[in-house]
XYZ file of C-alpha atoms in Angstrom:
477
model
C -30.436 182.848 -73.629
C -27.008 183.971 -73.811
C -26.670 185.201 -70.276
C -28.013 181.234 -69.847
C -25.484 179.824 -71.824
C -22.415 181.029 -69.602
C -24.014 179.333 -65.968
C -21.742 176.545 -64.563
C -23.711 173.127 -64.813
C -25.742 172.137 -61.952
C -23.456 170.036 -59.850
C -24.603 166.156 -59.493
C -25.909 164.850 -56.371
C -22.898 163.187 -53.845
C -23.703 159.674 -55.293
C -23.675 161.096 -58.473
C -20.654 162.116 -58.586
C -17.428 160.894 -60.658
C -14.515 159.263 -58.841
C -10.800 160.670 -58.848
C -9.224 158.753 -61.744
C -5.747 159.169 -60.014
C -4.831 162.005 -62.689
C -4.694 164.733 -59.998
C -2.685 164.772 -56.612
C -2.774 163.782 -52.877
C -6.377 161.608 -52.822
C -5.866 161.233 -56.399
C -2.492 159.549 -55.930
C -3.527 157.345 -52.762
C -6.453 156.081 -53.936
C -4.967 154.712 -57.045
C -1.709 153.138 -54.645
C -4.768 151.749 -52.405
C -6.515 150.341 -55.566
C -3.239 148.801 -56.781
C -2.393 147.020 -53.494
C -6.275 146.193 -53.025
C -5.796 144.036 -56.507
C -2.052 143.037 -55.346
C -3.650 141.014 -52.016
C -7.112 139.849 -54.575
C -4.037 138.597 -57.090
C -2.155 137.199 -54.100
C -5.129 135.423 -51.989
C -6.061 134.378 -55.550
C -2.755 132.660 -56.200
C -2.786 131.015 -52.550
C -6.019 129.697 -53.228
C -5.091 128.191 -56.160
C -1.905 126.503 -54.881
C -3.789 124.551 -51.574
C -6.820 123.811 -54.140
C -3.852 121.820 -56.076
C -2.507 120.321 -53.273
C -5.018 119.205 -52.299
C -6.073 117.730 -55.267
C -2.403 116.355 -55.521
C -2.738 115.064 -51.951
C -6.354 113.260 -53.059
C -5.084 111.774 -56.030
C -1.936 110.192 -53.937
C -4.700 108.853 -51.452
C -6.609 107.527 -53.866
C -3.855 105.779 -55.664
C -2.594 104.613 -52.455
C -5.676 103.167 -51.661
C -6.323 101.531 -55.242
C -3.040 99.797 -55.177
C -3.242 98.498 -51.670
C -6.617 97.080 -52.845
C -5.652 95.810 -56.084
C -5.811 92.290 -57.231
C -8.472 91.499 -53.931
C -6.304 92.881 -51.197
C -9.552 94.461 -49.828
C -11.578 91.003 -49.557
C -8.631 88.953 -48.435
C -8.233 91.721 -45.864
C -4.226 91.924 -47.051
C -5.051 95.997 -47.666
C -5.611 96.289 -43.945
C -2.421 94.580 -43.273
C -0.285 96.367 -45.887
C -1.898 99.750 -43.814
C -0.736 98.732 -39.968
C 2.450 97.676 -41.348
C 2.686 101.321 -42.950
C 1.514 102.361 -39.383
C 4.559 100.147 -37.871
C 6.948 101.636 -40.249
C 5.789 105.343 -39.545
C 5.829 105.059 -35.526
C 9.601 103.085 -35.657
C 11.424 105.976 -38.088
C 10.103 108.108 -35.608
C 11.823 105.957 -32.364
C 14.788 105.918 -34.679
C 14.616 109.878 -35.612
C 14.466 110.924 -31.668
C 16.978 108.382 -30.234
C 19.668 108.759 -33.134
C 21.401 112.084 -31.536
C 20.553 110.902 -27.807
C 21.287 107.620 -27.383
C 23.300 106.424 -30.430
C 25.476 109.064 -31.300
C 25.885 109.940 -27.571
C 27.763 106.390 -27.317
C 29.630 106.164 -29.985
C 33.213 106.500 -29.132
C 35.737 104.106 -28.902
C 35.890 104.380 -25.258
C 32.227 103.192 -24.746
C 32.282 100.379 -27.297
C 31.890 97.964 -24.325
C 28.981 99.469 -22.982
C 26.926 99.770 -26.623
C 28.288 96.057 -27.473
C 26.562 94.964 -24.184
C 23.341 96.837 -25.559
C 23.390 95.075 -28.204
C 23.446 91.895 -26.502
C 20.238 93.047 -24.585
C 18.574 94.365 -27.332
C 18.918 91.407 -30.020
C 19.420 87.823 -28.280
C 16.289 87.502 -26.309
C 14.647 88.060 -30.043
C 16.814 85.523 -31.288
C 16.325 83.175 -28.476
C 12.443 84.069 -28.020
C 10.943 84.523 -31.623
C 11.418 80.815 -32.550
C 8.716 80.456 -29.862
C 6.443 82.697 -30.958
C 5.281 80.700 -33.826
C 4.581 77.870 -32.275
C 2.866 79.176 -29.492
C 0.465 81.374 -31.536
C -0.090 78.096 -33.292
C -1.099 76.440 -30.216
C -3.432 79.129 -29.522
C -5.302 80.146 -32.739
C -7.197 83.250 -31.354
C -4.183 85.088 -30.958
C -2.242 86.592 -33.746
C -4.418 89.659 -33.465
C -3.873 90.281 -30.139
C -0.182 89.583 -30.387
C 0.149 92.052 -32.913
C -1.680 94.714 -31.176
C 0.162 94.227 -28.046
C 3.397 94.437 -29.561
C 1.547 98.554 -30.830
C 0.579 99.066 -27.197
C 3.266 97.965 -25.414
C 5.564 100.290 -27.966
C 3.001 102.851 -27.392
C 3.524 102.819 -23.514
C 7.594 102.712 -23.530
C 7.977 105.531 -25.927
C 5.981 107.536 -23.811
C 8.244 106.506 -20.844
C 10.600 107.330 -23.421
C 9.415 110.384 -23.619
C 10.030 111.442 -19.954
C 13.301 110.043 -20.386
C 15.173 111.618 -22.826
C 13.593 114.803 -21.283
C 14.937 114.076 -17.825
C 18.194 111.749 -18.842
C 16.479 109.115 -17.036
C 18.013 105.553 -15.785
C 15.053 104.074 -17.936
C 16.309 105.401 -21.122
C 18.253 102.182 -22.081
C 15.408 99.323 -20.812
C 12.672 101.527 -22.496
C 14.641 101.191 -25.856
C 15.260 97.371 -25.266
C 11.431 97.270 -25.026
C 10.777 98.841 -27.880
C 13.280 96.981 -29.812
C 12.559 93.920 -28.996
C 8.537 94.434 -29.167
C 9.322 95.718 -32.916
C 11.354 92.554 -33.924
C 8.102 90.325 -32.362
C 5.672 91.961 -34.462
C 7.596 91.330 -37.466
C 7.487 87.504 -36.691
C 4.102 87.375 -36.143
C 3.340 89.889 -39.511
C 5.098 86.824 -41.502
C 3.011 84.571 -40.143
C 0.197 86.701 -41.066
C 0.570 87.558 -44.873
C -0.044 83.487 -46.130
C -3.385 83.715 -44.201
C -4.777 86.977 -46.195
C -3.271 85.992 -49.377
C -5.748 86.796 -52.252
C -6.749 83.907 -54.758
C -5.190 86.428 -57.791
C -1.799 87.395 -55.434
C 1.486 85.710 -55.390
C 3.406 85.187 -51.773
C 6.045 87.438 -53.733
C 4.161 90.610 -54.502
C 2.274 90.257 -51.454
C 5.441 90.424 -49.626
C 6.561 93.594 -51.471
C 3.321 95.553 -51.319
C 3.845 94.919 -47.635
C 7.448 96.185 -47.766
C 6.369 99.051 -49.788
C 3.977 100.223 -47.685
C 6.406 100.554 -44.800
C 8.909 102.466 -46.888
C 6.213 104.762 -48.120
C 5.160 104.682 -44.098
C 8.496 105.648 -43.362
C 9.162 108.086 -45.956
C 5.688 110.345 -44.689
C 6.440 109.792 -41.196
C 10.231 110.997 -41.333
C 9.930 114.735 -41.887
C 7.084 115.035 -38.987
C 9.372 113.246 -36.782
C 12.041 115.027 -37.340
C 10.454 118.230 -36.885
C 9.039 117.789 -33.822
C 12.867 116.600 -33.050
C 13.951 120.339 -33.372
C 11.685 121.137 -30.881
C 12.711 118.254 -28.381
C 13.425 114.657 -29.079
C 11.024 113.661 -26.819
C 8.312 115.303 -28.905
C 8.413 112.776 -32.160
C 8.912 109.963 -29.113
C 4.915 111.415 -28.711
C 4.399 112.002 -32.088
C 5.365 107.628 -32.258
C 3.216 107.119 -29.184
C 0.274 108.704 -31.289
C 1.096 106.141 -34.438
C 1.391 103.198 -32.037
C -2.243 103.648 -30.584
C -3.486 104.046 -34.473
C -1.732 100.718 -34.553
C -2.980 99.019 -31.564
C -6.727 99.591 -32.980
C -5.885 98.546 -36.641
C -4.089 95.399 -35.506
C -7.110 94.112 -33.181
C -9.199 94.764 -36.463
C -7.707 92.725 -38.440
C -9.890 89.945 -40.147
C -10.410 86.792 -38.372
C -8.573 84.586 -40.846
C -5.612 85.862 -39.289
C -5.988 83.713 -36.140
C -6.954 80.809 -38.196
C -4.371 78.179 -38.014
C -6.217 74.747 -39.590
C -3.973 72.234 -40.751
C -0.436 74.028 -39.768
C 2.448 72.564 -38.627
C 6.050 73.034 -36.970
C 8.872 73.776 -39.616
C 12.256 72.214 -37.617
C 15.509 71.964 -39.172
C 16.355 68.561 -38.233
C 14.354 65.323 -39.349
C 11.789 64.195 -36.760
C 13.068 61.236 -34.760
C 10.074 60.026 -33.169
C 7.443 58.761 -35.700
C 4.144 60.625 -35.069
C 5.809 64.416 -33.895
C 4.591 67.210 -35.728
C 7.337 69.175 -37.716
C 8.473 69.398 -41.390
C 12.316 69.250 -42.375
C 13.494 72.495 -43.891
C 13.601 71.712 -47.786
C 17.088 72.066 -49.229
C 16.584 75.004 -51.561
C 15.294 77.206 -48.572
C 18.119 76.188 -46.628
C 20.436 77.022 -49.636
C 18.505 80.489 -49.842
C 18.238 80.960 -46.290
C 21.983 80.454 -45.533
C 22.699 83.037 -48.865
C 20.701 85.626 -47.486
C 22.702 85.543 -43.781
C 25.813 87.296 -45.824
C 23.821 90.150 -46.750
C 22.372 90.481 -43.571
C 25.462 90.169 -41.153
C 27.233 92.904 -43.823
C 24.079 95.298 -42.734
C 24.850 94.746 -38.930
C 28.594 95.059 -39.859
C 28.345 98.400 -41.641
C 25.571 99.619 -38.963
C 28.219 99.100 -35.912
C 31.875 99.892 -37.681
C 30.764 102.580 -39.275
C 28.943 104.497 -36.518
C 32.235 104.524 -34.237
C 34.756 104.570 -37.350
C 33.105 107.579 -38.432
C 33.967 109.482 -34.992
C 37.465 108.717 -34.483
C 38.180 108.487 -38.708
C 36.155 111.221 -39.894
C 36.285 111.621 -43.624
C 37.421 115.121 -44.466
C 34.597 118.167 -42.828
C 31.889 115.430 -42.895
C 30.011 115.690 -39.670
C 29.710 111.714 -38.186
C 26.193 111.802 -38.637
C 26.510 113.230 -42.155
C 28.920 110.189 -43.282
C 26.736 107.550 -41.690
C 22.877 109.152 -43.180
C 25.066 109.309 -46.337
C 25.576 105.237 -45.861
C 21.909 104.738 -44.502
C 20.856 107.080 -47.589
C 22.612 105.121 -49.676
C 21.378 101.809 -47.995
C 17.709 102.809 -47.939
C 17.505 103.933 -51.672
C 19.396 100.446 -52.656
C 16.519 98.367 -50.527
C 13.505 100.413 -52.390
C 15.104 99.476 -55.722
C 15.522 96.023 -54.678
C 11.574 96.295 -54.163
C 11.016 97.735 -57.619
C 12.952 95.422 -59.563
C 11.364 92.505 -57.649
C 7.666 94.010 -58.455
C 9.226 94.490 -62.373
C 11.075 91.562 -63.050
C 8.473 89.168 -65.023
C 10.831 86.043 -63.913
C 13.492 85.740 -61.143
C 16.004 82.729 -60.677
C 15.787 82.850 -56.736
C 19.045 80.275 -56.355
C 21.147 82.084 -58.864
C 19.624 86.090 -57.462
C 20.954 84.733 -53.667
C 23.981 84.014 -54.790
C 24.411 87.322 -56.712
C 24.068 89.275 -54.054
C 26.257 87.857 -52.028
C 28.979 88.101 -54.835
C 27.822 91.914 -55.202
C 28.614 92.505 -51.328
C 31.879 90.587 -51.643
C 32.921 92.560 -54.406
C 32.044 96.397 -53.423
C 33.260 96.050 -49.791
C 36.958 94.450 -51.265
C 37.119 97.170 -53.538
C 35.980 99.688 -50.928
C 38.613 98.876 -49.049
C 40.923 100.052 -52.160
C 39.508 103.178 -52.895
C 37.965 104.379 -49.325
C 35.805 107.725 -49.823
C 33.109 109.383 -49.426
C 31.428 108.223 -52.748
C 32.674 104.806 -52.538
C 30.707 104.369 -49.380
C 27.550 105.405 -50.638
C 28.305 103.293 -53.126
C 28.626 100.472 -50.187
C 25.185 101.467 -49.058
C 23.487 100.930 -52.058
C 25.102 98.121 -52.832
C 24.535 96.624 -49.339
C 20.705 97.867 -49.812
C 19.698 96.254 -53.211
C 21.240 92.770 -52.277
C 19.855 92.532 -48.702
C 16.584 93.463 -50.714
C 16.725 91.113 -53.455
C 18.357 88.283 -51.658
C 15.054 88.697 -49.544
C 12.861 88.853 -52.262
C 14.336 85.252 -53.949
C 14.086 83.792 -50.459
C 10.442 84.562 -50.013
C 9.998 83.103 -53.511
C 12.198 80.049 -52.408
C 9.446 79.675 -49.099
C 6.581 80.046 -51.977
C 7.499 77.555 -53.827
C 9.070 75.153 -51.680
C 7.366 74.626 -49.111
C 3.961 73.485 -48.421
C 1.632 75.986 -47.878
C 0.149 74.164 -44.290
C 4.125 75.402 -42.830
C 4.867 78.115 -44.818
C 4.097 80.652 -41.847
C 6.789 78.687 -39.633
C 9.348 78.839 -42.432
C 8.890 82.437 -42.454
C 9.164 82.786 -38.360
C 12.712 80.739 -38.499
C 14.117 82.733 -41.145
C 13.142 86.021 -39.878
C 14.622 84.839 -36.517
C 17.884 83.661 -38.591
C 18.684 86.295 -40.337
C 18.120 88.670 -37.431
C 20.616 86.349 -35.871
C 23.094 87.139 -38.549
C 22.896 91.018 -38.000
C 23.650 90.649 -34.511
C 26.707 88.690 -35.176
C 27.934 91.539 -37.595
C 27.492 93.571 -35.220
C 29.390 92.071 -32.324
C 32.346 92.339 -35.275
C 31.856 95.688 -36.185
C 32.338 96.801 -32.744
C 35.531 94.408 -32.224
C 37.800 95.304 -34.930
C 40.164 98.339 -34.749
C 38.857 101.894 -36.225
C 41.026 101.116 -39.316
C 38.595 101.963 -42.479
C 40.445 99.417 -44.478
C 41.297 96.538 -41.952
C 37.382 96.807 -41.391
C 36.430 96.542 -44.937
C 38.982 93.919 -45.654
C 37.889 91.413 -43.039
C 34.460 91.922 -43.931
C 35.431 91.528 -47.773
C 37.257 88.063 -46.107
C 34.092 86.878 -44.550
C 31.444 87.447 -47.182
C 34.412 85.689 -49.708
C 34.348 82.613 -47.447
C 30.939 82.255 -46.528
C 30.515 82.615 -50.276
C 32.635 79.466 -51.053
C 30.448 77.813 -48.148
C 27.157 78.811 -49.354
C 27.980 77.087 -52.997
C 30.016 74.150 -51.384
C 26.658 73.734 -49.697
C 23.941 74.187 -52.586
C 21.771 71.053 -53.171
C 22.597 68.824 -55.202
C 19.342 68.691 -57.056
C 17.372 71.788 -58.305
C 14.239 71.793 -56.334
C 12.975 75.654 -57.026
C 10.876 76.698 -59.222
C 10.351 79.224 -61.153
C 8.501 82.567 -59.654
C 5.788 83.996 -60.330
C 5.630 86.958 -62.267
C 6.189 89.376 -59.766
């Protein structure tokens, strides 16, 4: 029993046996490193895991709020949700043309010496709108099956020159400057025929007004996605977010031709002219005073954007503002200009009530006012203070114009009025153009005549208000 008592204990089987708790040395000392990195990567996959399961929750709950506001109020039986998503589309595929061609084609040309040759360009790109788009309306209206069609091929012909694009930036190709004019000009047609489109899927519960800026939002929000995929693929080649707009345009193509049929419906329209008719019988509709009033407002806002867009591109390369890059100083005024246009939107979609002959005139006073004291105090804050300020009225201004259409018109014309003051306006940025590539690089001679110009047509614009106050009120917007 005793001799028993001192025997070693019968050793376990192998399976049986305890592991190394990590006390003793060498395998001791690994296994317990490889145990703590083992649980490092678990702790690690664990925490990736987590993070893409809330994104994509994050990313779900942004869809689905996307969606539910697009088809709020009966967007989705009017079929207005399906046009608030193309024009999304549009918005996407055109920051992306804009993204690729802004270091090859704009930039490249603006010096002082090729003024000339980008003034010319401009000529190209923006009359034959402005001599064409009044047409458009009253063609589609004489052929009522064709607002779908003549949205989509304004997608698929976009789709086909930025591919050509493509191939041209790539290869510094001769078609580099007709290509953009295509695409340009294709762009400012399907707005005109989107305006004519939005009274036609109007929903029984939705005002013209907040139809208008779900339809604006959705392109900024289009815009705002669409920017940091273009401009990736940009650092990889400019011609790559041409293809990445080529892709967006097809998208577009399809939704367009898909749009309901109520679109091509054009029962009981007529032309909107802006003279009297003369012959007794001849369709058309005299402009009503108050959207004339509005409509003329509205052109000071918009010839300050083509101003700013033209003097400021070449002003910024021979008068750059202390180590600013060019293209630093003028994204700092587009910044500026972009954030002051999604306000505008807000404010219009919070605003219960808005005066749309006294908001016109506001903003024109507002752009008088910051670009004659930008002139004084010339900096790098004051001009993003320009932007913004140039933004919000061009935003608002269009907002209270809209209304102005809404309530002034008759709703059998109301897509015409729209075409002819799309087509004006646009008119108006190509003349503020023309002068922001005319005057000297002089940062305050530039902002001084155009603080001159907006002053005067100011004093027009209320010389010319009507006499009698036919507006009314807005809807809650």
């Amino acid at each position: 029993m005793t001799s028993s008592s001192h025997e070693p204990p019968p050793t376990p089987p192998s399976g049986d046996r305890p592991r190394a708790t990590g006390r003793g040395r060498g395998t001791g000392l690994g296994a317990g490193l490889g145990n703590g990195l083992g649980t490092g990567v678990k702790v690690t996959a664990k925490g990736v895991r987590g993070a893409a399961r809330g994104a994509g929750r994050a990313g779900s709950y942004t869809v689905r709020q996307a969606r539910r506001a697009t088809n709020a109020q009966g967007a989705d039986q009017s079929g207005l949700a399906r046009l608030i998503q193309l024009h999304a589309c549009n918005a996407a595929a055109d920051a992306a043309v804009v993204i690729s061609l802004a270091g090859t084609l704009f930039f490249a040309g603006a010096t002082s010496e090729a003024r000339g040759q980008v003034a010319l360009f401009l000529a190209l790109t923006m009359l034959p709108f402005a001599i064409v788009a009044p047409l458009i309306g009253p063609f589609l209206d004489r052929f009522s099956h064709g607002r779908r069609w003549a949205m989509g091929s304004t997608f698929a012909l976009r789709a086909f020159l930025c591919w050509v694009l493509a191939d041209a930036v790539a290869n510094d190709s001769a078609w580099l400057f007709p290509a953009t004019l295509g695409v340009l000009v294709s762009s400012k047609a399907y707005g005109v025929t989107r305006a004519a489109a939005v009274p036609r899927l109007l929903p029984a519960d939705l005002t013209l007004v907040k139809a208008n800026g779900r339809v604006s939002l959705a392109g900024i929000v289009g815009a705002a996605i669409a920017a940091p995929i273009a401009g990736l693929a940009a650092t990889v080649g400019a011609e790559w977010s041409l293809r990445f707009a080529f892709l967006v345009f097809v998208l577009g193509t399809i939704a367009a031709i898909r749009l309901p049929d109520k679109v091509d419906a054009s029962a009981g329209e007529q032309a909107m002219t802006l003279r009297p008719t003369s012959t007794e019988g001849r369709r058309g509709t005299r402009i009503p005073p108050a959207v004339a009033f509005a409509l003329r407002a509205n052109c000071g806002p918009r010839w300050l954007s083509g101003f700013l867009t033209m003097f400021m591109a070449f002003l910024f390369r021979d008068n750059p503002i202390g180590d600013y890059a060019p293209e630093v100083t003028l994204g700092i005024v587009i910044g500026g200009a972009g954030l002051g246009n999604t306000l505008g939107i807000l404010l219009a979609s919070l605003l219960k009530k808005i005066n749309p002959a006294v908001m016109v005139v506001m903003a024109l006073v507002a752009d008088a006012a910051v670009i004659a004291v930008g002139g004084v105090f010339y900096g790098i804050l004051m001009l993003a203070l320009i932007g913004l300020t140039a933004g919000l009225a061009q935003s608002l201004a269009k907002v209270s114009l809209d209304a102005t259409i809404q309530s002034g018109v008759r709703p059998q014309v109301q897509a015409s009025a729209f075409a002819r003051s799309d087509t004006t306006l646009q008119l108006a940025w190509v003349i503020g153009g023309f002068v922001g590539i005319a005057l000297p690089l002089y940062p305050r001679l530039g902002l001084g005549v155009a603080a001159v110009v907006l002053a005067a047509w100011t004093v027009f614009v209320l010389a010319s208000r009507p006499r009698r106050r036919t507006t009314g009120r807005v809807a809650p917007a």
